[in-house]
Every structure is written in C-alpha cells, then in structure tokens.
N, CA, C and O atoms as CSV, one atom per row, in Angstrom:
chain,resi,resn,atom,element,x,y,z
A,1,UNK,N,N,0.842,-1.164,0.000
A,1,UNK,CA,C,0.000,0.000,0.000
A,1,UNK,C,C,0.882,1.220,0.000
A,1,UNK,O,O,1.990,1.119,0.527
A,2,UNK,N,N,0.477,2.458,-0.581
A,2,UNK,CA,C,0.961,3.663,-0.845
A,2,UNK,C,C,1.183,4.781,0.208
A,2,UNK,O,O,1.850,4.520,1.209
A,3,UNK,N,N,0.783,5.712,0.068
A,3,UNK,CA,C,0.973,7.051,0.984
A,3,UNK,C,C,-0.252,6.974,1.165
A,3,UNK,O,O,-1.033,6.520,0.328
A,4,UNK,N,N,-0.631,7.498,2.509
A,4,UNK,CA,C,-2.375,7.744,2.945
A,4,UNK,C,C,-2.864,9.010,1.833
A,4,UNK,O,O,-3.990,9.009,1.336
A,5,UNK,N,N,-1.922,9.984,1.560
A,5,UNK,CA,C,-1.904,10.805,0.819
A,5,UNK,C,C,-2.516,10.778,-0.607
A,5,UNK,O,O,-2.397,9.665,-1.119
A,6,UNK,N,N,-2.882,11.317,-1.069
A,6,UNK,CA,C,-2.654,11.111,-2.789
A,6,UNK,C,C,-1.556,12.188,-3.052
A,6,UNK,O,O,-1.375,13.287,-2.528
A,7,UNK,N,N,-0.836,11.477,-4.093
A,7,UNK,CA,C,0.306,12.292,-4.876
A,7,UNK,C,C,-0.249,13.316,-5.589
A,7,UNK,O,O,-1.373,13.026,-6.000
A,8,UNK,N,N,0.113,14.361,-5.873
A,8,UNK,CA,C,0.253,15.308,-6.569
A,8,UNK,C,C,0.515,14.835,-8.044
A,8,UNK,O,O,1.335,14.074,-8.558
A,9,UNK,N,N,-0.557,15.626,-8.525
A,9,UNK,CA,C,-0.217,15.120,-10.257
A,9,UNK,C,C,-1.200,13.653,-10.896
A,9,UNK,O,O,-1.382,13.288,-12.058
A,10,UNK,N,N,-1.729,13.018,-9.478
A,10,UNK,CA,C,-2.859,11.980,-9.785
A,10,UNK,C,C,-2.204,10.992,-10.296
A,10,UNK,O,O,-2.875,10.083,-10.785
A,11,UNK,N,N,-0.844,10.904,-10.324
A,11,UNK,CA,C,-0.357,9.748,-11.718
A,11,UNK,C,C,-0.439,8.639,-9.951
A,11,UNK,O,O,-0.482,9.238,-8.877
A,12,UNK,N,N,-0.445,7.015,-10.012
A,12,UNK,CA,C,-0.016,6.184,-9.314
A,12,UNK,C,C,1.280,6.242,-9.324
A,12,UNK,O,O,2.027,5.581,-10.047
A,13,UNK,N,N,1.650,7.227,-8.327
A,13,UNK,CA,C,3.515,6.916,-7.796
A,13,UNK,C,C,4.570,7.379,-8.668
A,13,UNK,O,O,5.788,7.198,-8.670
A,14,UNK,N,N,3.598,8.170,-9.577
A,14,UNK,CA,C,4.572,9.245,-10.542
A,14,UNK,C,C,5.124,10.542,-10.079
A,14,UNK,O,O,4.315,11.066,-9.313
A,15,UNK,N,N,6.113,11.208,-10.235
A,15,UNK,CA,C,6.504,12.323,-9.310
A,15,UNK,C,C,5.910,13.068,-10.296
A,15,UNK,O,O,6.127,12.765,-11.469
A,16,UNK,N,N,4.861,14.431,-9.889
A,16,UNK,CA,C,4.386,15.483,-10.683
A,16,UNK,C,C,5.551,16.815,-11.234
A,16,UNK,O,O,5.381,17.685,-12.088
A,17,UNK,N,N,6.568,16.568,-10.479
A,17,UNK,CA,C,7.529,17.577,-10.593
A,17,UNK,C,C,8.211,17.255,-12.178
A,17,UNK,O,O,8.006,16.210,-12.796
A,18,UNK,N,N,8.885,18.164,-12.567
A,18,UNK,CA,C,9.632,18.422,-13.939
A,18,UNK,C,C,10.758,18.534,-13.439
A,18,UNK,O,O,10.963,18.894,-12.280
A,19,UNK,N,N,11.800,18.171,-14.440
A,19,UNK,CA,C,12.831,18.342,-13.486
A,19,UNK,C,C,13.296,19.666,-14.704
A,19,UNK,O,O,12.906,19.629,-15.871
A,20,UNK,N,N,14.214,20.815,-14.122
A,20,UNK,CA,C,14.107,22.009,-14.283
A,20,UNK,C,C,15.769,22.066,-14.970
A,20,UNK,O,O,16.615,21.757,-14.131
A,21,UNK,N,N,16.233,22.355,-16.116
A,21,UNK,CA,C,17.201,22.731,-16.563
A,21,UNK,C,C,18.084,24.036,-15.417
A,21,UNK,O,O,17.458,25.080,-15.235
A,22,UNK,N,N,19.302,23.904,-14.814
A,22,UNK,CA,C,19.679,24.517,-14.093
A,22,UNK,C,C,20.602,25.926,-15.166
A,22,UNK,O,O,21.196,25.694,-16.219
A,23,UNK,N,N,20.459,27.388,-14.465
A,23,UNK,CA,C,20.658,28.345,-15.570
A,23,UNK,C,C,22.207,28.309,-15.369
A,23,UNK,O,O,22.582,28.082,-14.219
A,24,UNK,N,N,23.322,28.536,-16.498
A,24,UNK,CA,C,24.610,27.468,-16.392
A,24,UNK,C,C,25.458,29.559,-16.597
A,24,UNK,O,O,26.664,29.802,-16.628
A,25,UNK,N,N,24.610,30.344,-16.665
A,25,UNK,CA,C,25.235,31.725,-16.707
A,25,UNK,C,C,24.266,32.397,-18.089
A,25,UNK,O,O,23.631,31.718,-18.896
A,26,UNK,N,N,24.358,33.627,-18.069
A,26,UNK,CA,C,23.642,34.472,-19.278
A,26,UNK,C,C,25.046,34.492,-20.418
A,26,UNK,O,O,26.138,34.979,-20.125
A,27,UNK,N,N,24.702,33.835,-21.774
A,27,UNK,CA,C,25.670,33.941,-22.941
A,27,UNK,C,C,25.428,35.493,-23.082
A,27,UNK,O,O,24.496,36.219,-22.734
A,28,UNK,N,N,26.684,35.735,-23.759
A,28,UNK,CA,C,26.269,37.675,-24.531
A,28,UNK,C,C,25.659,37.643,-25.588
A,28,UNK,O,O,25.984,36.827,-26.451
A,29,UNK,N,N,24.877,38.311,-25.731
A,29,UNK,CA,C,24.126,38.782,-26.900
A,29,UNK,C,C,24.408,39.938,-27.957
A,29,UNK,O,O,25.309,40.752,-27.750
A,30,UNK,N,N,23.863,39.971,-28.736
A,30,UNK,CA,C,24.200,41.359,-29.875
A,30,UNK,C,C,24.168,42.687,-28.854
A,30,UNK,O,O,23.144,42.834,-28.187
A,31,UNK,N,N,25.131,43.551,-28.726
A,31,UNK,CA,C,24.543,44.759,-27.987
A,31,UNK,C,C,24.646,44.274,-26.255
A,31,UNK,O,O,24.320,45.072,-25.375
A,32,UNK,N,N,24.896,43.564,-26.094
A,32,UNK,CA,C,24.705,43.309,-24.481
A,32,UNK,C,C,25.262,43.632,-23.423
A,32,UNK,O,O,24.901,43.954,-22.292
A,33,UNK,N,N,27.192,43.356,-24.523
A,33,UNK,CA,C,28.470,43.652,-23.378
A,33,UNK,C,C,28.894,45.331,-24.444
A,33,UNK,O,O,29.095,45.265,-25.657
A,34,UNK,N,N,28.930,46.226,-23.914
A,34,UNK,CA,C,29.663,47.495,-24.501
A,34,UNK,C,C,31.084,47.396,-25.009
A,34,UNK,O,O,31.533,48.071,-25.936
A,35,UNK,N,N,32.023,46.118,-24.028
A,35,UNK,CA,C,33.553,46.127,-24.288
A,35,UNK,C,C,33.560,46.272,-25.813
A,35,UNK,O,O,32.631,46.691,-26.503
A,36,UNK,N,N,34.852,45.825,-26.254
A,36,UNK,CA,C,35.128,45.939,-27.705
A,36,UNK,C,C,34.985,44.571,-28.059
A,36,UNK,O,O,34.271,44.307,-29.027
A,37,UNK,N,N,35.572,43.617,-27.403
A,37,UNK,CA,C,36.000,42.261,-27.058
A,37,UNK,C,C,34.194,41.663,-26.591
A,37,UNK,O,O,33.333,42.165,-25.867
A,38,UNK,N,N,34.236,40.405,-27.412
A,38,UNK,CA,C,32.629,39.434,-27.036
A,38,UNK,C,C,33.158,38.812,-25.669
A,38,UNK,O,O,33.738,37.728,-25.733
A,39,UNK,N,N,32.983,39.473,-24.362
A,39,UNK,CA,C,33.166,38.362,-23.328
A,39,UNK,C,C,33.275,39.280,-21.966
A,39,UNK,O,O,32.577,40.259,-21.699
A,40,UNK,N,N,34.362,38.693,-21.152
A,40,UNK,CA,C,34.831,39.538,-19.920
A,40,UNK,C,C,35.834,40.785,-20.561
A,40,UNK,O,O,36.532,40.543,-21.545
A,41,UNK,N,N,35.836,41.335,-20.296
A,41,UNK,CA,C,37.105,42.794,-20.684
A,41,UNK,C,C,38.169,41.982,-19.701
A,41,UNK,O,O,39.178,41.725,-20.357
A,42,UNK,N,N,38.271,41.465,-18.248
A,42,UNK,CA,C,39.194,41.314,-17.836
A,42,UNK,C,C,39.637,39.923,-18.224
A,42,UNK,O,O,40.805,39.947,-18.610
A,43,UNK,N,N,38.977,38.448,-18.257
A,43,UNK,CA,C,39.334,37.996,-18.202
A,43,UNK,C,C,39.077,36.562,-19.186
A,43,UNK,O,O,39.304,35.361,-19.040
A,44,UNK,N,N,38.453,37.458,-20.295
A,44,UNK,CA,C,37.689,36.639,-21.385
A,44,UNK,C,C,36.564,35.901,-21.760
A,44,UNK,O,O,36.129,35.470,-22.828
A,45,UNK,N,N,36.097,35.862,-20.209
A,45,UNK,CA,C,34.645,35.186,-20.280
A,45,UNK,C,C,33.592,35.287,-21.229
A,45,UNK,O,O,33.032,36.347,-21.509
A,46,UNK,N,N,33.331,34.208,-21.709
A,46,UNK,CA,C,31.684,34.438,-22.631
A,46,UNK,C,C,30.376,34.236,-21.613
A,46,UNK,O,O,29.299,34.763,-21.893
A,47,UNK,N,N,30.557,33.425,-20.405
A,47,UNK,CA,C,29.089,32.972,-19.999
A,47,UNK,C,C,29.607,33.779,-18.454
A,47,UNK,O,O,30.748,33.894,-18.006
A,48,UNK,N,N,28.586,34.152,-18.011
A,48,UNK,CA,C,28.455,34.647,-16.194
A,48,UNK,C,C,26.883,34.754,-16.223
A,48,UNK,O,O,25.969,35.099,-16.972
A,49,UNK,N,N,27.113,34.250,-14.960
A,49,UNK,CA,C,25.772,34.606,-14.195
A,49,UNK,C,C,25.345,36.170,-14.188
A,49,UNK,O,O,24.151,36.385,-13.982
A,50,UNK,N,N,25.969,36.989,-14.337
A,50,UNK,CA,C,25.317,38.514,-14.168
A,50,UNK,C,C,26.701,39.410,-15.074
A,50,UNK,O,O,27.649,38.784,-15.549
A,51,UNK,N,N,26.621,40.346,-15.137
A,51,UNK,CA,C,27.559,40.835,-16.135
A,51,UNK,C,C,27.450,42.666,-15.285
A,51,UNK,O,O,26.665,43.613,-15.246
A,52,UNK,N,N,28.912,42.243,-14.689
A,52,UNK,CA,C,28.526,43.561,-13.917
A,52,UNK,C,C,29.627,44.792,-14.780
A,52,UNK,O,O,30.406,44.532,-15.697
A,53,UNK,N,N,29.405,45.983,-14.217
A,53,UNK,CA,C,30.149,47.078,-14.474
A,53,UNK,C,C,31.711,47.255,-14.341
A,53,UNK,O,O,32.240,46.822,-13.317
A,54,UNK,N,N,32.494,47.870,-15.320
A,54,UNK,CA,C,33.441,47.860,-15.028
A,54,UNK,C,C,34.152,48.927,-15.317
A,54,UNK,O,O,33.398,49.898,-15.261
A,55,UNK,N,N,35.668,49.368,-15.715
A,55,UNK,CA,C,36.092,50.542,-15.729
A,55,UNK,C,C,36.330,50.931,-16.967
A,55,UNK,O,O,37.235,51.732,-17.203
A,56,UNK,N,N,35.492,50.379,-17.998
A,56,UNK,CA,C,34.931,50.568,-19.547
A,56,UNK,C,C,33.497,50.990,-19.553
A,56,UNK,O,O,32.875,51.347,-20.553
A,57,UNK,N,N,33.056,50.916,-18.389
A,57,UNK,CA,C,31.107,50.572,-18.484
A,57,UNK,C,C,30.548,49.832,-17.943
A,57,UNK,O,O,31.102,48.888,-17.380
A,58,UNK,N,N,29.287,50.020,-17.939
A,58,UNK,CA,C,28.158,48.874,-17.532
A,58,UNK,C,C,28.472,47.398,-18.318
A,58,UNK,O,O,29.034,47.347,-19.412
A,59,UNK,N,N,28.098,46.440,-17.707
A,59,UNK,CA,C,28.572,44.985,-18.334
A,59,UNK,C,C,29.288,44.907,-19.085
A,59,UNK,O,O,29.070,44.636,-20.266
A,60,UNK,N,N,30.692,45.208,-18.393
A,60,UNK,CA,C,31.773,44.452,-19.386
A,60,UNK,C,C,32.721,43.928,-18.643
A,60,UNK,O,O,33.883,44.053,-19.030
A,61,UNK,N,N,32.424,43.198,-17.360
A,61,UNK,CA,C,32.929,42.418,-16.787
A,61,UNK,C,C,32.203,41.363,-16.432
A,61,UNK,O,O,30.985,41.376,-16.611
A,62,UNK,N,N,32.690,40.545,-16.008
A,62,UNK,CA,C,31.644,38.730,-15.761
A,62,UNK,C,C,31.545,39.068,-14.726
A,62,UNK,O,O,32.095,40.140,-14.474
A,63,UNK,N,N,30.814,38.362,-13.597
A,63,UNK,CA,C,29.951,38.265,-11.963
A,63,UNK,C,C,31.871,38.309,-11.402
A,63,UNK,O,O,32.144,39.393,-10.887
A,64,UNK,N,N,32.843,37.505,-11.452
A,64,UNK,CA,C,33.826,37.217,-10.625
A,64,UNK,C,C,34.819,38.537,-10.762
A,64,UNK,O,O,34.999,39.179,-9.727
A,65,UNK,N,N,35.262,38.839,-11.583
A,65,UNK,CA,C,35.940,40.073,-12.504
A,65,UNK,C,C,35.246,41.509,-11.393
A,65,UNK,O,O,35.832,42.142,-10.514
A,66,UNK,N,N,34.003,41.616,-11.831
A,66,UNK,CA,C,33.314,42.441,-11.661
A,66,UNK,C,C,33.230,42.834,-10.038
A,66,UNK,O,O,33.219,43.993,-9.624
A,67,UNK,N,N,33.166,41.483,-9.094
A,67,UNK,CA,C,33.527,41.675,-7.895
A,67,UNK,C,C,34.636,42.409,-7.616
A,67,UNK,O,O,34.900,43.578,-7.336
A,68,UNK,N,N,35.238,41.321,-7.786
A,68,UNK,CA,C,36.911,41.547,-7.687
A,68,UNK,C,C,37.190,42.964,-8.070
A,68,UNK,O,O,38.099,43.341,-7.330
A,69,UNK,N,N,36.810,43.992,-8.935
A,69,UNK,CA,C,37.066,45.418,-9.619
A,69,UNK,C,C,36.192,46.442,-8.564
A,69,UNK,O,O,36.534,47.587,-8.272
A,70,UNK,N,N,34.948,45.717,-8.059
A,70,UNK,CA,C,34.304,46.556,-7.361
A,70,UNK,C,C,34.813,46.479,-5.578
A,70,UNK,O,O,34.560,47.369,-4.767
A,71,UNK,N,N,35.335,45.589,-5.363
A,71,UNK,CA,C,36.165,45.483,-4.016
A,71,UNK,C,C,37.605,46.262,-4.081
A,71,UNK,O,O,37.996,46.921,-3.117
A,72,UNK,N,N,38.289,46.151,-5.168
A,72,UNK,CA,C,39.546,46.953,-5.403
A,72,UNK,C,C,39.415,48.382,-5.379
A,72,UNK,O,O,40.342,49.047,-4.916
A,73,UNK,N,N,38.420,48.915,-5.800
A,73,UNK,CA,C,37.670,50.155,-5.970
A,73,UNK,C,C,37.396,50.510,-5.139
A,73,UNK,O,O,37.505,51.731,-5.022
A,74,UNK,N,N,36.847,49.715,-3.962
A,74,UNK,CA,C,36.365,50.598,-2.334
A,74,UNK,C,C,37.652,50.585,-1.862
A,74,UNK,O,O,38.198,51.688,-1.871
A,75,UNK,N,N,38.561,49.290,-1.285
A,75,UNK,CA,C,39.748,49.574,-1.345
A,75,UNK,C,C,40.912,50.907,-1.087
A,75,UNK,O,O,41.425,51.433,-0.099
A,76,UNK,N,N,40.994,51.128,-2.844
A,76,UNK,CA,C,41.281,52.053,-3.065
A,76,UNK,C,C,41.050,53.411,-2.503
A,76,UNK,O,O,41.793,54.132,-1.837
A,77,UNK,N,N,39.642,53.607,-3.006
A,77,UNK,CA,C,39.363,54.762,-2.127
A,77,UNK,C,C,39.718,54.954,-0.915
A,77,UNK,O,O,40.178,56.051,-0.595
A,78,UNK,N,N,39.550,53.722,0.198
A,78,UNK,CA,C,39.758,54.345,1.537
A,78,UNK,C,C,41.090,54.455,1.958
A,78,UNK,O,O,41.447,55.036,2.983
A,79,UNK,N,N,41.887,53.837,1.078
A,79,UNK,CA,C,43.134,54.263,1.236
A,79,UNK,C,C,44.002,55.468,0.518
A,79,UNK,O,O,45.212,55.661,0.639
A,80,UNK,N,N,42.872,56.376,-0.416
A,80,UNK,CA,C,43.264,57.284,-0.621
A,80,UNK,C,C,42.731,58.210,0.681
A,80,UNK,O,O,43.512,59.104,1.007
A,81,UNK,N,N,41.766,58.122,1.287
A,81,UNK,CA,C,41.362,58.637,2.020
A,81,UNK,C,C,42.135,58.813,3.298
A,81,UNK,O,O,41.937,59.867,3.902
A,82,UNK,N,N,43.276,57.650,3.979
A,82,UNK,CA,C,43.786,57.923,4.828
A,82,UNK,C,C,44.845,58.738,4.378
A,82,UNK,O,O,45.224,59.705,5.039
A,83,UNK,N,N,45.418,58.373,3.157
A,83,UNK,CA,C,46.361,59.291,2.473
A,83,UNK,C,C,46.035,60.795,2.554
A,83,UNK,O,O,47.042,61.453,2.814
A,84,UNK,N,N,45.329,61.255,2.459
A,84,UNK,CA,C,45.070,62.686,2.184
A,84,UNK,C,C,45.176,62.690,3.952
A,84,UNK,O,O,45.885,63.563,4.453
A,85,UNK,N,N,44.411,61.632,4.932
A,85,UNK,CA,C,44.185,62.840,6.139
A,85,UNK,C,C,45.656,62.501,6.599
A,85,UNK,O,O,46.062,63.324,7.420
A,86,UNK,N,N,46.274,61.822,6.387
A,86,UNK,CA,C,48.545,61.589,6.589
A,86,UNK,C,C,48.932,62.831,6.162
A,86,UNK,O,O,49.492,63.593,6.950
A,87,UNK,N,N,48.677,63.197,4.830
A,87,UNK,CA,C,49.278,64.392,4.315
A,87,UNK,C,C,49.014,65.316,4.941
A,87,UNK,O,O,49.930,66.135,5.007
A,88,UNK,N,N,47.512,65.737,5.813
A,88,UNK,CA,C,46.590,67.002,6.125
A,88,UNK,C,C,47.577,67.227,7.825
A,88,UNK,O,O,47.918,68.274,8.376
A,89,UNK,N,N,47.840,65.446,8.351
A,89,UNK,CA,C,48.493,65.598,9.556
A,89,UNK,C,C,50.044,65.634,9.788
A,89,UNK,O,O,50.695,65.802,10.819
A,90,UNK,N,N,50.443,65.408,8.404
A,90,UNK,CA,C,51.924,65.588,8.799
A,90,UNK,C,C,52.415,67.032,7.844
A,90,UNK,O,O,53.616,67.242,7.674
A,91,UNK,N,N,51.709,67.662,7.454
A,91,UNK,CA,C,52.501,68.919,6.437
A,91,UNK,C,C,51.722,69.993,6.969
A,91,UNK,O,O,51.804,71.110,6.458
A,92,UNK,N,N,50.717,69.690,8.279
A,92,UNK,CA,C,50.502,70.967,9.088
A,92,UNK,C,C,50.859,70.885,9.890
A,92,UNK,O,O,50.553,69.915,10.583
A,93,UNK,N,N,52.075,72.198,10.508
A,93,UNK,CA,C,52.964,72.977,11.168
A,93,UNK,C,C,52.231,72.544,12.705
A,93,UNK,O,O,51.037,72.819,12.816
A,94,UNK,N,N,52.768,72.028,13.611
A,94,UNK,CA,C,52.236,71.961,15.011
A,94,UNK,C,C,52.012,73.451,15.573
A,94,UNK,O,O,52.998,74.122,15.264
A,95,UNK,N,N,51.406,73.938,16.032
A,95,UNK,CA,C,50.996,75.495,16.403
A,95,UNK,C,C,51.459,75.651,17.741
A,95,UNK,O,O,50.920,75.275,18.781
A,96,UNK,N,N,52.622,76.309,17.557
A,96,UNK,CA,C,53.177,76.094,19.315
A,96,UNK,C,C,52.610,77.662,19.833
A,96,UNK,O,O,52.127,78.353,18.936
A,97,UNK,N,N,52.637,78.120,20.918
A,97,UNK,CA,C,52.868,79.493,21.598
A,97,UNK,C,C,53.331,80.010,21.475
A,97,UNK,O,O,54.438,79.480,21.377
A,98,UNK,N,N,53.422,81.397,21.307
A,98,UNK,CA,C,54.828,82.425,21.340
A,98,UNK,C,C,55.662,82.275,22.542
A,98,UNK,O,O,56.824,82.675,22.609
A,99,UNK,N,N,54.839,81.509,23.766
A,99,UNK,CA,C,55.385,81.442,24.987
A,99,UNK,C,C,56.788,80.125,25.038
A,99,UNK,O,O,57.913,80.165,25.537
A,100,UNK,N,N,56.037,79.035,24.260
A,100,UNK,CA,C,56.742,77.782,24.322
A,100,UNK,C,C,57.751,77.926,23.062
A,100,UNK,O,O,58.543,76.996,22.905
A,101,UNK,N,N,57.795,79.066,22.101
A,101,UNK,CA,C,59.015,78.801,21.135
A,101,UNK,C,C,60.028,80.217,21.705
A,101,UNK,O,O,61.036,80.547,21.081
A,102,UNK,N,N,59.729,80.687,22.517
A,102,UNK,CA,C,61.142,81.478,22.921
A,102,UNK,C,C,61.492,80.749,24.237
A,102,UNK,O,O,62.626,80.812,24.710
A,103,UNK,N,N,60.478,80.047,24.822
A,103,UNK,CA,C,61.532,79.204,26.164
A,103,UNK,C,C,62.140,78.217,25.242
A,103,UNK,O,O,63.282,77.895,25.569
A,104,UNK,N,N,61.704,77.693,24.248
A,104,UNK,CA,C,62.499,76.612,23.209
A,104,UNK,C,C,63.819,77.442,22.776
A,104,UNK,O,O,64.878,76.814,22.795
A,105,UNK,N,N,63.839,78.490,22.476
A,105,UNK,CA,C,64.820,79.341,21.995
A,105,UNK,C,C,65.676,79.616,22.730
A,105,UNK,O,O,66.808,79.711,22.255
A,106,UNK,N,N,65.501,79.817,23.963
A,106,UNK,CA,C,66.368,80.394,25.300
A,106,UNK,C,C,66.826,78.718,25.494
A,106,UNK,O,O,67.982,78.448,25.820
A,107,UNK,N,N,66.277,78.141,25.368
A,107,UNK,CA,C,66.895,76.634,26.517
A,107,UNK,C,C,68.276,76.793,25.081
A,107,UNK,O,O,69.482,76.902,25.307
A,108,UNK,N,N,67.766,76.768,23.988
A,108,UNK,CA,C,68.383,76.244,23.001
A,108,UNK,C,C,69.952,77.093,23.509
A,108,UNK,O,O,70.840,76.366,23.954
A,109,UNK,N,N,70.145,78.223,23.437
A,109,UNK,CA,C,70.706,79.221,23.466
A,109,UNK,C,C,71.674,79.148,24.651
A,109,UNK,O,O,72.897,79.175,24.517
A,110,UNK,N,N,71.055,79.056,25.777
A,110,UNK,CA,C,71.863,78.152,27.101
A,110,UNK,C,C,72.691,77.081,26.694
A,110,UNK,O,O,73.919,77.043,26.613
A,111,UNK,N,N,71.756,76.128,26.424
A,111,UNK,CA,C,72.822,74.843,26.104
A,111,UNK,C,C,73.696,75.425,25.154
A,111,UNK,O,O,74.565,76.031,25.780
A,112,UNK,N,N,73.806,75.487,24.377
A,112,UNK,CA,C,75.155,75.848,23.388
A,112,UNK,C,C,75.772,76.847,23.638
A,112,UNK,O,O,76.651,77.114,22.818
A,113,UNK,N,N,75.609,77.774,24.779
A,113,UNK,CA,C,76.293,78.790,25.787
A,113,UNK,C,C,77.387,78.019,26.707
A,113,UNK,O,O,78.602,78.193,26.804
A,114,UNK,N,N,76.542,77.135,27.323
A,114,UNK,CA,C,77.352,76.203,28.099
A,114,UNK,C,C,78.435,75.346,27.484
A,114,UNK,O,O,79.517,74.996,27.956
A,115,UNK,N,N,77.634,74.986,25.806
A,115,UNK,CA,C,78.914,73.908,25.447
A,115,UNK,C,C,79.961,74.786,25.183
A,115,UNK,O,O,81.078,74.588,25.663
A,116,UNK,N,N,79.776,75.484,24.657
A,116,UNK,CA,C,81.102,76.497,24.081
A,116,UNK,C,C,81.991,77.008,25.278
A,116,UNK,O,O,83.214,76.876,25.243
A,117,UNK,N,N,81.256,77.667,26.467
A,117,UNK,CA,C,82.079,77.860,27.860
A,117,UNK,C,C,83.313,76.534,28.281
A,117,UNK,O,O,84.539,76.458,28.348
A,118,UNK,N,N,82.250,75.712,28.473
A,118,UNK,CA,C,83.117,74.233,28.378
A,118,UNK,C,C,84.105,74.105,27.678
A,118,UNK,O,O,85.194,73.989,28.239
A,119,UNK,N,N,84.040,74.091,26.580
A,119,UNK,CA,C,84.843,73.912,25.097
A,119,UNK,C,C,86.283,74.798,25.373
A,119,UNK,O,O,87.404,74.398,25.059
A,120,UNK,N,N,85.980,76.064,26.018
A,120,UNK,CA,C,86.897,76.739,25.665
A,120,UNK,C,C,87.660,77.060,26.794
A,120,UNK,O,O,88.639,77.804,26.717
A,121,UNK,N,N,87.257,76.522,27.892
A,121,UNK,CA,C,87.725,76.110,29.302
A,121,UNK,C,C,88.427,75.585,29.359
A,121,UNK,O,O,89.536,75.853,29.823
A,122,UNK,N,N,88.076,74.695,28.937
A,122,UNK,CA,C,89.349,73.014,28.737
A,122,UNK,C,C,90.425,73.491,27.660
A,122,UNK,O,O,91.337,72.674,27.785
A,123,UNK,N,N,90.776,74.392,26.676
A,123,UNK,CA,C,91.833,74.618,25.518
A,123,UNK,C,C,92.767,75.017,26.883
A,123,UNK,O,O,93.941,75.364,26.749
C-alpha cells in the first residue's frame, strides 16, 4: 500500500515535478556587453551569471571580474582617504605658543652657551 496521501499530479507513484534545466550563466548577446571584445574585458569570459560594471562601463565584466574590480575600488578609495588625512596631519605645522618657542629658543641658546664655555675652558 501507498501514501495515505494522494500524490500530486494523480499519476499512481509518478513524481508530478519536472525536473528544471539549471541556468549554467547568461551567454552575450548582440549589444549586451559594450567592451570591444565578445566576453569579460578582464578575463575573457563568454558565460556569467550577471555581467557587472566595469572601468569601460556597464557589463563588461563577468559576476567574478566584476567583484573583484568593485572590491579593489572601495579599497582604493579608503586608502586614498587615509592618504590625504597623513598628508593634512603631517605637512601641518604643530601650532606652538609664542610662549613655548622662545623658552624653546632660550633653553636652546643656554645649552650651546654652556657647550662652548666648556669647550673653551678646557683649551
């Protein structure tokens, strides 16, 4: 005896399901990829699952390419970004006091008062 059930599809013990061609990537079409080249711009591909943007245009890179260009790209940026605030923190002048650069000046001025006294002590 069977399933208390009845099957789906009414057949006796037939599966009602189809079995479904799995999608293996989108081929290019006339007009599809902008590159110059029928495929990936980076890496020659004819078939991908999605056909993303790249630094030619909209779809002219394959799904893997296309990652890979769009991760290098954020990347990039934020490391231009620390770059600029390196540059912003090391090529602006520390802002001392008028108070703290003539005691800097006087200490300076002492010490090499003293070395020279020294110096010329001992001849």
């Amino acid at each position: 005896m069977g399933s208390p059930w009845p099957l789906p599809g009414g057949g006796a013990g037939e599966p009602s399901r189809t079995r479904r061609k799995r999608k293996r990537g989108s081929p290019l079409r006339n007009g599809e990829n902008t590159g110059a080249a029928v495929g990936c711009a980076e890496c020659g591909a004819s078939q991908s699952p999605m056909w993303r943007r790249g630094p030619a245009g909209p779809k002219t890179l394959c799904n893997a390419c296309g990652i890979r260009y769009a991760k290098a790209k954020r990347r990039r940026t934020h490391l231009e970004e620390l770059l600029l605030k390196l540059r912003e923190e090391i090529l602006t002048p520390a802002v001392l006091s008028v108070e703290e650069e003539v005691y800097a000046a006087l200490t300076l001025m002492a010490i090499s008062s003293e070395h020279f006294l020294n110096a010329s002590q001992q001849r």
